[in-house]
Amino acid sequence: MQSATVVIDHPLVQHKLTVLRDRETSTSKFRGVLRELSLLLAYEVTRDLPLTSRRIETPLEPMDAPVLEGKKLCFVSVLRAGNGLLEGMLDLVPTARVGHVGMYRDPETLEPVEYYFKVPASLDERIVIVVDPMLATGHSAAGAVDRLKQAGARDIRFLALLAAPEGLRAFHSRHPDVPVYTAAVDRELNEKAYILPGLGDAGDRMFGTK
Ligand SMILES: O=P(O)(O)OC[C@H]1O[C@H](OP(=O)(O)OP(=O)(O)O)[C@H](O)[C@@H]1O
Ligand SMILES: O=c1cc[nH]c(=O)[nH]1
Ligand SMILES: [Mg+2]
Protein backbone atom coordinates (compact mmCIF):
# COMPACT_ATOMS: atom_id res chain seq x y z
CA MET A 1 0.00 0.00 0.00
CA GLN A 2 1.02 3.62 -0.54
CA SER A 3 2.89 5.48 2.19
CA ALA A 4 2.92 9.16 1.39
CA THR A 5 3.85 12.44 3.00
CA VAL A 6 2.56 15.48 1.15
CA VAL A 7 4.27 18.77 2.08
CA ILE A 8 2.04 21.77 1.43
CA ASP A 9 4.57 24.37 0.37
CA HIS A 10 2.20 27.15 -0.72
CA PRO A 11 3.83 30.53 0.09
CA LEU A 12 0.87 31.70 2.20
CA VAL A 13 1.04 28.50 4.24
CA GLN A 14 4.78 28.90 4.80
CA HIS A 15 4.44 32.57 5.76
CA LYS A 16 1.68 31.91 8.28
CA LEU A 17 3.58 28.96 9.70
CA THR A 18 6.50 31.28 10.43
CA VAL A 19 4.15 33.55 12.40
CA LEU A 20 3.08 30.56 14.49
CA ARG A 21 6.65 29.43 15.10
CA ASP A 22 7.71 32.87 16.37
CA ARG A 23 7.78 32.86 20.17
CA GLU A 24 6.70 36.53 20.18
CA THR A 25 3.32 35.64 18.65
CA SER A 26 0.55 36.12 21.24
CA THR A 27 -2.10 33.53 22.06
CA SER A 28 -4.87 35.45 20.28
CA LYS A 29 -2.76 35.99 17.19
CA PHE A 30 -1.72 32.33 17.24
CA ARG A 31 -5.36 31.25 17.21
CA GLY A 32 -6.31 33.65 14.43
CA VAL A 33 -3.42 32.73 12.15
CA LEU A 34 -3.92 29.01 12.81
CA ARG A 35 -7.52 29.38 11.68
CA GLU A 36 -6.43 31.11 8.46
CA LEU A 37 -3.79 28.48 7.91
CA SER A 38 -6.15 25.57 8.46
CA LEU A 39 -8.41 26.87 5.72
CA LEU A 40 -5.50 26.74 3.28
CA LEU A 41 -4.50 23.27 4.47
CA ALA A 42 -8.08 22.05 4.12
CA TYR A 43 -8.04 23.25 0.52
CA GLU A 44 -5.00 21.09 -0.23
CA VAL A 45 -6.07 18.00 1.67
CA THR A 46 -9.39 17.96 -0.23
CA ARG A 47 -7.84 18.66 -3.64
CA ASP A 48 -8.43 15.16 -5.04
CA LEU A 49 -11.87 14.42 -3.60
CA PRO A 50 -13.93 12.39 -6.04
CA LEU A 51 -16.60 14.19 -8.04
CA THR A 52 -19.76 13.03 -9.69
CA SER A 53 -22.31 15.13 -11.55
CA ARG A 54 -25.80 16.40 -10.95
CA ARG A 55 -28.28 17.60 -13.49
CA ILE A 56 -29.14 21.26 -12.90
CA GLU A 57 -30.51 24.11 -14.93
CA THR A 58 -28.55 27.31 -15.24
CA PRO A 59 -30.62 30.36 -16.20
CA LEU A 60 -29.67 29.55 -19.81
CA GLU A 61 -29.74 25.75 -20.20
CA PRO A 62 -29.51 22.39 -18.45
CA MET A 63 -26.10 20.96 -17.60
CA ASP A 64 -24.48 18.05 -15.80
CA ALA A 65 -22.53 19.93 -13.12
CA PRO A 66 -19.81 18.57 -10.80
CA VAL A 67 -20.66 17.84 -7.17
CA LEU A 68 -18.80 15.94 -4.45
CA GLU A 69 -19.41 12.21 -4.57
CA GLY A 70 -20.48 10.05 -1.66
CA LYS A 71 -21.45 10.72 1.91
CA LYS A 72 -20.44 13.87 3.72
CA LEU A 73 -16.79 14.15 4.75
CA CYS A 74 -15.81 13.41 8.33
CA PHE A 75 -13.23 15.55 10.11
CA VAL A 76 -11.77 14.09 13.29
CA SER A 77 -10.04 16.36 15.78
CA VAL A 78 -7.44 14.87 18.10
CA LEU A 79 -8.11 16.87 21.26
CA ARG A 80 -7.26 19.23 22.35
CA ALA A 81 -4.87 20.90 19.92
CA GLY A 82 -6.70 19.42 16.94
CA ASN A 83 -9.54 21.85 17.56
CA GLY A 84 -7.29 24.70 16.43
CA LEU A 85 -7.20 23.16 12.95
CA LEU A 86 -10.80 21.99 12.96
CA GLU A 87 -12.44 25.42 13.00
CA GLY A 88 -10.87 26.62 9.75
CA MET A 89 -11.59 23.28 8.10
CA LEU A 90 -15.26 23.69 8.98
CA ASP A 91 -15.24 27.21 7.54
CA LEU A 92 -14.34 25.59 4.22
CA VAL A 93 -16.59 22.51 4.49
CA PRO A 94 -19.45 23.48 6.84
CA THR A 95 -21.42 20.31 6.03
CA ALA A 96 -18.69 17.93 7.24
CA ARG A 97 -19.47 15.55 10.08
CA VAL A 98 -17.10 15.83 13.05
CA GLY A 99 -15.57 13.23 15.34
CA HIS A 100 -13.41 13.77 18.43
CA VAL A 101 -10.62 11.62 19.83
CA GLY A 102 -9.45 12.83 23.24
CA MET A 103 -5.81 11.93 23.67
CA TYR A 104 -2.82 13.35 25.48
CA ARG A 105 0.77 12.27 25.40
CA ASP A 106 2.11 10.93 28.69
CA PRO A 107 5.28 12.98 29.27
CA GLU A 108 7.16 10.01 30.78
CA THR A 109 6.28 7.14 28.47
CA LEU A 110 5.47 9.34 25.41
CA GLU A 111 2.53 7.00 24.79
CA PRO A 112 -0.91 8.44 24.06
CA VAL A 113 -3.59 8.19 26.75
CA GLU A 114 -7.14 8.16 25.40
CA TYR A 115 -9.89 9.87 27.42
CA TYR A 116 -12.69 10.40 24.89
CA PHE A 117 -13.94 8.90 21.63
CA LYS A 118 -17.01 9.95 19.68
CA VAL A 119 -17.41 9.64 15.92
CA PRO A 120 -20.28 9.85 13.41
CA ALA A 121 -22.06 6.77 12.03
CA SER A 122 -21.12 5.11 8.72
CA LEU A 123 -17.43 5.91 8.99
CA ASP A 124 -16.73 3.14 6.48
CA GLU A 125 -18.59 5.14 3.81
CA ARG A 126 -16.88 8.47 4.45
CA ILE A 127 -13.55 10.04 3.65
CA VAL A 128 -12.08 10.70 7.09
CA ILE A 129 -9.61 13.56 7.61
CA VAL A 130 -7.89 13.44 11.00
CA VAL A 131 -6.43 16.73 12.23
CA ASP A 132 -3.78 17.37 14.86
CA PRO A 133 -1.22 20.19 14.53
CA MET A 134 1.75 18.15 15.77
CA LEU A 135 3.06 14.76 14.69
CA ALA A 136 6.12 14.27 16.90
CA THR A 137 6.84 10.61 17.81
CA GLY A 138 3.74 9.76 15.76
CA HIS A 139 2.31 7.67 18.62
CA SER A 140 -0.76 9.87 19.10
CA ALA A 141 -1.48 9.99 15.37
CA ALA A 142 -1.07 6.23 15.00
CA GLY A 143 -3.18 5.57 18.11
CA ALA A 144 -5.99 7.83 16.87
CA VAL A 145 -5.96 6.11 13.46
CA ASP A 146 -5.99 2.66 15.16
CA ARG A 147 -9.19 3.65 16.95
CA LEU A 148 -10.80 5.07 13.82
CA LYS A 149 -10.05 1.89 11.89
CA GLN A 150 -11.60 -0.13 14.75
CA ALA A 151 -14.68 2.07 14.34
CA GLY A 152 -14.84 1.17 10.64
CA ALA A 153 -12.93 3.96 8.86
CA ARG A 154 -11.29 2.75 5.63
CA ASP A 155 -10.37 5.88 3.70
CA ILE A 156 -8.29 8.06 6.02
CA ARG A 157 -5.91 10.99 5.57
CA PHE A 158 -3.98 12.70 8.36
CA LEU A 159 -3.40 16.46 8.46
CA ALA A 160 -0.65 17.84 10.72
CA LEU A 161 0.75 21.34 10.71
CA LEU A 162 4.25 20.11 11.58
CA ALA A 163 5.83 16.68 11.53
CA ALA A 164 9.13 15.15 12.62
CA PRO A 165 10.96 12.67 10.35
CA GLU A 166 11.07 10.01 13.11
CA GLY A 167 7.35 10.33 13.71
CA LEU A 168 6.51 10.09 10.03
CA ARG A 169 8.55 6.89 9.72
CA ALA A 170 6.80 5.37 12.75
CA PHE A 171 3.37 6.46 11.52
CA HIS A 172 3.83 5.19 7.96
CA SER A 173 5.12 1.83 9.17
CA ARG A 174 1.93 1.35 11.25
CA HIS A 175 -0.47 2.87 8.72
CA PRO A 176 1.01 2.62 5.21
CA ASP A 177 -2.44 3.27 3.72
CA VAL A 178 -2.86 6.70 5.37
CA PRO A 179 -1.21 9.70 3.66
CA VAL A 180 0.04 12.51 5.86
CA TYR A 181 -0.40 16.12 4.74
CA THR A 182 1.77 18.66 6.52
CA ALA A 183 3.08 22.20 6.10
CA ALA A 184 6.63 21.18 7.06
CA VAL A 185 8.81 18.24 8.02
CA ASP A 186 11.13 19.64 10.67
CA ARG A 187 14.66 18.53 11.60
CA GLU A 188 14.29 16.20 14.59
CA LEU A 189 12.88 15.63 18.06
CA ASN A 190 14.62 16.84 21.21
CA GLU A 191 15.19 14.69 24.32
CA LYS A 192 11.59 15.36 25.45
CA ALA A 193 10.25 14.49 22.00
CA TYR A 194 9.41 18.09 21.08
CA ILE A 195 9.78 18.98 17.42
CA LEU A 196 12.86 21.10 16.50
CA PRO A 197 12.72 23.86 15.43
CA GLY A 198 8.94 23.40 15.85
CA LEU A 199 6.61 25.90 17.46
CA GLY A 200 6.58 24.63 21.05
CA ASP A 201 3.56 22.99 22.64
CA ALA A 202 0.71 23.60 20.22
CA GLY A 203 -2.06 23.19 22.82
CA ASP A 204 -0.38 25.55 25.25
CA ARG A 205 0.30 28.15 22.56
CA MET A 206 -3.29 28.18 21.30
CA PHE A 207 -5.03 28.07 24.66
CA GLY A 208 -2.58 30.07 26.76
CA THR A 209 -1.99 27.27 29.26
CA LYS A 210 1.31 26.57 31.04
O1 LIG B 1 3.41 12.53 18.07
P1 LIG B 1 3.35 12.52 19.56
O2 LIG B 1 4.68 12.34 20.20
O3 LIG B 1 2.34 11.56 20.08
O4 LIG B 1 2.94 14.00 20.02
C1 LIG B 1 1.96 14.74 19.37
C2 LIG B 1 0.79 14.99 20.27
O5 LIG B 1 1.16 15.92 21.31
C3 LIG B 1 0.27 17.03 21.31
O6 LIG B 1 -0.83 16.81 22.12
P2 LIG B 1 -0.71 16.84 23.71
O7 LIG B 1 -0.37 15.51 24.23
O8 LIG B 1 0.19 17.96 24.12
O9 LIG B 1 -2.20 17.12 24.14
P3 LIG B 1 -3.06 18.47 24.03
O10 LIG B 1 -3.50 18.57 22.59
O11 LIG B 1 -4.18 18.20 24.94
O12 LIG B 1 -2.21 19.62 24.44
C4 LIG B 1 -0.15 17.10 19.86
O13 LIG B 1 -1.31 17.88 19.68
C5 LIG B 1 -0.31 15.66 19.47
O14 LIG B 1 -1.57 15.11 19.80
O1 LIG C 1 6.74 19.75 19.56
C1 LIG C 1 5.71 19.24 20.02
C2 LIG C 1 5.58 17.86 20.28
C3 LIG C 1 4.43 17.38 20.79
N1 LIG C 1 3.39 18.22 21.04
C4 LIG C 1 3.50 19.54 20.79
O2 LIG C 1 2.54 20.29 21.02
N2 LIG C 1 4.67 20.02 20.31
MG1 LIG D 1 -0.12 19.96 24.46
mmCIF file of C-alpha atoms and ligand atoms in Angstrom:
data_model
loop_
_atom_site.group_PDB
_atom_site.id
_atom_site.type_symbol
_atom_site.label_atom_id
_atom_site.label_comp_id
_atom_site.label_asym_id
_atom_site.label_seq_id
_atom_site.Cartn_x
_atom_site.Cartn_y
_atom_site.Cartn_z
ATOM 1 C CA MET A 1 0.000 0.000 0.000
ATOM 2 C CA GLN A 2 1.022 3.618 -0.543
ATOM 3 C CA SER A 3 2.886 5.478 2.192
ATOM 4 C CA ALA A 4 2.923 9.160 1.395
ATOM 5 C CA THR A 5 3.848 12.439 3.005
ATOM 6 C CA VAL A 6 2.563 15.482 1.149
ATOM 7 C CA VAL A 7 4.267 18.766 2.078
ATOM 8 C CA ILE A 8 2.040 21.770 1.432
ATOM 9 C CA ASP A 9 4.570 24.369 0.366
ATOM 10 C CA HIS A 10 2.205 27.146 -0.722
ATOM 11 C CA PRO A 11 3.826 30.531 0.090
ATOM 12 C CA LEU A 12 0.865 31.697 2.198
ATOM 13 C CA VAL A 13 1.044 28.498 4.239
ATOM 14 C CA GLN A 14 4.777 28.902 4.804
ATOM 15 C CA HIS A 15 4.441 32.569 5.762
ATOM 16 C CA LYS A 16 1.678 31.907 8.276
ATOM 17 C CA LEU A 17 3.585 28.955 9.704
ATOM 18 C CA THR A 18 6.497 31.281 10.433
ATOM 19 C CA VAL A 19 4.153 33.552 12.397
ATOM 20 C CA LEU A 20 3.084 30.556 14.486
ATOM 21 C CA ARG A 21 6.648 29.430 15.099
ATOM 22 C CA ASP A 22 7.706 32.874 16.368
ATOM 23 C CA ARG A 23 7.782 32.862 20.175
ATOM 24 C CA GLU A 24 6.703 36.530 20.179
ATOM 25 C CA THR A 25 3.317 35.640 18.655
ATOM 26 C CA SER A 26 0.545 36.124 21.239
ATOM 27 C CA THR A 27 -2.104 33.528 22.061
ATOM 28 C CA SER A 28 -4.866 35.447 20.283
ATOM 29 C CA LYS A 29 -2.755 35.994 17.185
ATOM 30 C CA PHE A 30 -1.717 32.335 17.238
ATOM 31 C CA ARG A 31 -5.361 31.247 17.210
ATOM 32 C CA GLY A 32 -6.305 33.652 14.431
ATOM 33 C CA VAL A 33 -3.420 32.731 12.154
ATOM 34 C CA LEU A 34 -3.919 29.013 12.814
ATOM 35 C CA ARG A 35 -7.517 29.383 11.679
ATOM 36 C CA GLU A 36 -6.434 31.105 8.461
ATOM 37 C CA LEU A 37 -3.789 28.482 7.907
ATOM 38 C CA SER A 38 -6.150 25.574 8.462
ATOM 39 C CA LEU A 39 -8.407 26.871 5.724
ATOM 40 C CA LEU A 40 -5.505 26.739 3.280
ATOM 41 C CA LEU A 41 -4.500 23.266 4.474
ATOM 42 C CA ALA A 42 -8.082 22.054 4.115
ATOM 43 C CA TYR A 43 -8.044 23.253 0.522
ATOM 44 C CA GLU A 44 -4.998 21.087 -0.232
ATOM 45 C CA VAL A 45 -6.075 17.995 1.667
ATOM 46 C CA THR A 46 -9.392 17.958 -0.227
ATOM 47 C CA ARG A 47 -7.842 18.661 -3.641
ATOM 48 C CA ASP A 48 -8.426 15.156 -5.035
ATOM 49 C CA LEU A 49 -11.865 14.422 -3.602
ATOM 50 C CA PRO A 50 -13.931 12.389 -6.040
ATOM 51 C CA LEU A 51 -16.603 14.189 -8.039
ATOM 52 C CA THR A 52 -19.764 13.028 -9.685
ATOM 53 C CA SER A 53 -22.308 15.125 -11.548
ATOM 54 C CA ARG A 54 -25.803 16.400 -10.950
ATOM 55 C CA ARG A 55 -28.282 17.600 -13.494
ATOM 56 C CA ILE A 56 -29.137 21.262 -12.900
ATOM 57 C CA GLU A 57 -30.515 24.110 -14.926
ATOM 58 C CA THR A 58 -28.554 27.306 -15.242
ATOM 59 C CA PRO A 59 -30.615 30.360 -16.204
ATOM 60 C CA LEU A 60 -29.671 29.551 -19.811
ATOM 61 C CA GLU A 61 -29.739 25.752 -20.203
ATOM 62 C CA PRO A 62 -29.514 22.389 -18.453
ATOM 63 C CA MET A 63 -26.104 20.960 -17.599
ATOM 64 C CA ASP A 64 -24.479 18.050 -15.804
ATOM 65 C CA ALA A 65 -22.527 19.928 -13.116
ATOM 66 C CA PRO A 66 -19.807 18.568 -10.797
ATOM 67 C CA VAL A 67 -20.664 17.843 -7.173
ATOM 68 C CA LEU A 68 -18.802 15.941 -4.449
ATOM 69 C CA GLU A 69 -19.414 12.213 -4.567
ATOM 70 C CA GLY A 70 -20.479 10.050 -1.660
ATOM 71 C CA LYS A 71 -21.453 10.720 1.914
ATOM 72 C CA LYS A 72 -20.441 13.871 3.717
ATOM 73 C CA LEU A 73 -16.790 14.153 4.752
ATOM 74 C CA CYS A 74 -15.810 13.406 8.329
ATOM 75 C CA PHE A 75 -13.232 15.548 10.110
ATOM 76 C CA VAL A 76 -11.771 14.090 13.289
ATOM 77 C CA SER A 77 -10.041 16.363 15.779
ATOM 78 C CA VAL A 78 -7.436 14.867 18.098
ATOM 79 C CA LEU A 79 -8.106 16.868 21.259
ATOM 80 C CA ARG A 80 -7.256 19.228 22.349
ATOM 81 C CA ALA A 81 -4.870 20.902 19.918
ATOM 82 C CA GLY A 82 -6.702 19.417 16.937
ATOM 83 C CA ASN A 83 -9.536 21.853 17.564
ATOM 84 C CA GLY A 84 -7.287 24.696 16.431
ATOM 85 C CA LEU A 85 -7.203 23.161 12.949
ATOM 86 C CA LEU A 86 -10.799 21.985 12.956
ATOM 87 C CA GLU A 87 -12.438 25.419 13.001
ATOM 88 C CA GLY A 88 -10.867 26.622 9.748
ATOM 89 C CA MET A 89 -11.588 23.283 8.101
ATOM 90 C CA LEU A 90 -15.257 23.692 8.984
ATOM 91 C CA ASP A 91 -15.240 27.213 7.537
ATOM 92 C CA LEU A 92 -14.341 25.586 4.216
ATOM 93 C CA VAL A 93 -16.595 22.511 4.494
ATOM 94 C CA PRO A 94 -19.452 23.482 6.837
ATOM 95 C CA THR A 95 -21.419 20.310 6.028
ATOM 96 C CA ALA A 96 -18.691 17.932 7.236
ATOM 97 C CA ARG A 97 -19.467 15.554 10.084
ATOM 98 C CA VAL A 98 -17.105 15.829 13.054
ATOM 99 C CA GLY A 99 -15.574 13.234 15.341
ATOM 100 C CA HIS A 100 -13.410 13.770 18.426
ATOM 101 C CA VAL A 101 -10.625 11.619 19.834
ATOM 102 C CA GLY A 102 -9.454 12.833 23.240
ATOM 103 C CA MET A 103 -5.808 11.930 23.674
ATOM 104 C CA TYR A 104 -2.818 13.346 25.482
ATOM 105 C CA ARG A 105 0.775 12.266 25.397
ATOM 106 C CA ASP A 106 2.107 10.934 28.686
ATOM 107 C CA PRO A 107 5.280 12.978 29.266
ATOM 108 C CA GLU A 108 7.165 10.011 30.781
ATOM 109 C CA THR A 109 6.276 7.138 28.465
ATOM 110 C CA LEU A 110 5.473 9.337 25.406
ATOM 111 C CA GLU A 111 2.534 7.001 24.793
ATOM 112 C CA PRO A 112 -0.914 8.439 24.065
ATOM 113 C CA VAL A 113 -3.592 8.189 26.752
ATOM 114 C CA GLU A 114 -7.143 8.165 25.396
ATOM 115 C CA TYR A 115 -9.889 9.874 27.420
ATOM 116 C CA TYR A 116 -12.694 10.405 24.890
ATOM 117 C CA PHE A 117 -13.943 8.904 21.630
ATOM 118 C CA LYS A 118 -17.012 9.947 19.680
ATOM 119 C CA VAL A 119 -17.411 9.644 15.918
ATOM 120 C CA PRO A 120 -20.282 9.851 13.409
ATOM 121 C CA ALA A 121 -22.055 6.765 12.027
ATOM 122 C CA SER A 122 -21.125 5.106 8.719
ATOM 123 C CA LEU A 123 -17.427 5.913 8.995
ATOM 124 C CA ASP A 124 -16.735 3.141 6.481
ATOM 125 C CA GLU A 125 -18.594 5.142 3.810
ATOM 126 C CA ARG A 126 -16.877 8.472 4.446
ATOM 127 C CA ILE A 127 -13.545 10.038 3.651
ATOM 128 C CA VAL A 128 -12.079 10.702 7.089
ATOM 129 C CA ILE A 129 -9.610 13.559 7.605
ATOM 130 C CA VAL A 130 -7.887 13.440 11.002
ATOM 131 C CA VAL A 131 -6.429 16.727 12.228
ATOM 132 C CA ASP A 132 -3.777 17.373 14.864
ATOM 133 C CA PRO A 133 -1.223 20.191 14.533
ATOM 134 C CA MET A 134 1.752 18.149 15.770
ATOM 135 C CA LEU A 135 3.056 14.764 14.686
ATOM 136 C CA ALA A 136 6.121 14.267 16.900
ATOM 137 C CA THR A 137 6.837 10.613 17.812
ATOM 138 C CA GLY A 138 3.745 9.757 15.764
ATOM 139 C CA HIS A 139 2.313 7.671 18.619
ATOM 140 C CA SER A 140 -0.763 9.870 19.103
ATOM 141 C CA ALA A 141 -1.484 9.989 15.374
ATOM 142 C CA ALA A 142 -1.070 6.226 14.995
ATOM 143 C CA GLY A 143 -3.181 5.572 18.107
ATOM 144 C CA ALA A 144 -5.987 7.834 16.868
ATOM 145 C CA VAL A 145 -5.961 6.113 13.463
ATOM 146 C CA ASP A 146 -5.995 2.663 15.156
ATOM 147 C CA ARG A 147 -9.193 3.652 16.949
ATOM 148 C CA LEU A 148 -10.802 5.075 13.820
ATOM 149 C CA LYS A 149 -10.049 1.892 11.893
ATOM 150 C CA GLN A 150 -11.597 -0.134 14.746
ATOM 151 C CA ALA A 151 -14.676 2.073 14.338
ATOM 152 C CA GLY A 152 -14.841 1.174 10.640
ATOM 153 C CA ALA A 153 -12.927 3.955 8.860
ATOM 154 C CA ARG A 154 -11.290 2.748 5.634
ATOM 155 C CA ASP A 155 -10.367 5.877 3.702
ATOM 156 C CA ILE A 156 -8.288 8.057 6.023
ATOM 157 C CA ARG A 157 -5.909 10.988 5.572
ATOM 158 C CA PHE A 158 -3.983 12.700 8.357
ATOM 159 C CA LEU A 159 -3.402 16.462 8.459
ATOM 160 C CA ALA A 160 -0.654 17.844 10.724
ATOM 161 C CA LEU A 161 0.754 21.337 10.708
ATOM 162 C CA LEU A 162 4.253 20.107 11.579
ATOM 163 C CA ALA A 163 5.830 16.675 11.532
ATOM 164 C CA ALA A 164 9.133 15.153 12.623
ATOM 165 C CA PRO A 165 10.959 12.665 10.354
ATOM 166 C CA GLU A 166 11.074 10.010 13.114
ATOM 167 C CA GLY A 167 7.347 10.334 13.708
ATOM 168 C CA LEU A 168 6.514 10.086 10.031
ATOM 169 C CA ARG A 169 8.545 6.888 9.716
ATOM 170 C CA ALA A 170 6.797 5.370 12.748
ATOM 171 C CA PHE A 171 3.367 6.455 11.523
ATOM 172 C CA HIS A 172 3.825 5.191 7.959
ATOM 173 C CA SER A 173 5.117 1.827 9.166
ATOM 174 C CA ARG A 174 1.933 1.345 11.246
ATOM 175 C CA HIS A 175 -0.473 2.874 8.720
ATOM 176 C CA PRO A 176 1.006 2.624 5.214
ATOM 177 C CA ASP A 177 -2.438 3.269 3.717
ATOM 178 C CA VAL A 178 -2.859 6.697 5.366
ATOM 179 C CA PRO A 179 -1.208 9.697 3.660
ATOM 180 C CA VAL A 180 0.043 12.513 5.865
ATOM 181 C CA TYR A 181 -0.404 16.117 4.739
ATOM 182 C CA THR A 182 1.769 18.659 6.518
ATOM 183 C CA ALA A 183 3.079 22.196 6.100
ATOM 184 C CA ALA A 184 6.634 21.180 7.062
ATOM 185 C CA VAL A 185 8.807 18.236 8.018
ATOM 186 C CA ASP A 186 11.134 19.637 10.665
ATOM 187 C CA ARG A 187 14.655 18.526 11.596
ATOM 188 C CA GLU A 188 14.292 16.203 14.586
ATOM 189 C CA LEU A 189 12.884 15.627 18.061
ATOM 190 C CA ASN A 190 14.620 16.844 21.205
ATOM 191 C CA GLU A 191 15.187 14.688 24.315
ATOM 192 C CA LYS A 192 11.594 15.360 25.453
ATOM 193 C CA ALA A 193 10.250 14.489 21.997
ATOM 194 C CA TYR A 194 9.409 18.089 21.081
ATOM 195 C CA ILE A 195 9.783 18.982 17.423
ATOM 196 C CA LEU A 196 12.857 21.098 16.498
ATOM 197 C CA PRO A 197 12.715 23.864 15.433
ATOM 198 C CA GLY A 198 8.943 23.402 15.846
ATOM 199 C CA LEU A 199 6.607 25.895 17.465
ATOM 200 C CA GLY A 200 6.581 24.635 21.048
ATOM 201 C CA ASP A 201 3.562 22.992 22.639
ATOM 202 C CA ALA A 202 0.707 23.600 20.222
ATOM 203 C CA GLY A 203 -2.063 23.193 22.816
ATOM 204 C CA ASP A 204 -0.382 25.553 25.246
ATOM 205 C CA ARG A 205 0.296 28.152 22.559
ATOM 206 C CA MET A 206 -3.292 28.178 21.300
ATOM 207 C CA PHE A 207 -5.030 28.075 24.659
ATOM 208 C CA GLY A 208 -2.575 30.070 26.758
ATOM 209 C CA THR A 209 -1.989 27.266 29.263
ATOM 210 C CA LYS A 210 1.310 26.566 31.044
HETATM 211 O O1 LIG B 1 3.413 12.529 18.071
HETATM 212 P P1 LIG B 1 3.345 12.524 19.562
HETATM 213 O O2 LIG B 1 4.683 12.344 20.201
HETATM 214 O O3 LIG B 1 2.338 11.565 20.076
HETATM 215 O O4 LIG B 1 2.936 13.998 20.018
HETATM 216 C C1 LIG B 1 1.959 14.743 19.370
HETATM 217 C C2 LIG B 1 0.788 14.993 20.274
HETATM 218 O O5 LIG B 1 1.164 15.915 21.315
HETATM 219 C C3 LIG B 1 0.266 17.031 21.310
HETATM 220 O O6 LIG B 1 -0.826 16.810 22.117
HETATM 221 P P2 LIG B 1 -0.714 16.842 23.708
HETATM 222 O O7 LIG B 1 -0.373 15.506 24.234
HETATM 223 O O8 LIG B 1 0.185 17.961 24.118
HETATM 224 O O9 LIG B 1 -2.201 17.117 24.143
HETATM 225 P P3 LIG B 1 -3.059 18.470 24.030
HETATM 226 O O10 LIG B 1 -3.496 18.568 22.595
HETATM 227 O O11 LIG B 1 -4.184 18.203 24.941
HETATM 228 O O12 LIG B 1 -2.207 19.622 24.442
HETATM 229 C C4 LIG B 1 -0.152 17.104 19.858
HETATM 230 O O13 LIG B 1 -1.308 17.876 19.679
HETATM 231 C C5 LIG B 1 -0.307 15.662 19.473
HETATM 232 O O14 LIG B 1 -1.567 15.112 19.797
HETATM 233 O O1 LIG B 2 6.741 19.747 19.558
HETATM 234 C C1 LIG B 2 5.709 19.239 20.021
HETATM 235 C C2 LIG B 2 5.582 17.864 20.283
HETATM 236 C C3 LIG B 2 4.432 17.381 20.788
HETATM 237 N N1 LIG B 2 3.394 18.218 21.038
HETATM 238 C C4 LIG B 2 3.503 19.545 20.786
HETATM 239 O O2 LIG B 2 2.540 20.293 21.019
HETATM 240 N N2 LIG B 2 4.674 20.024 20.307
HETATM 241 MG MG MG B 3 -0.120 19.957 24.459
#
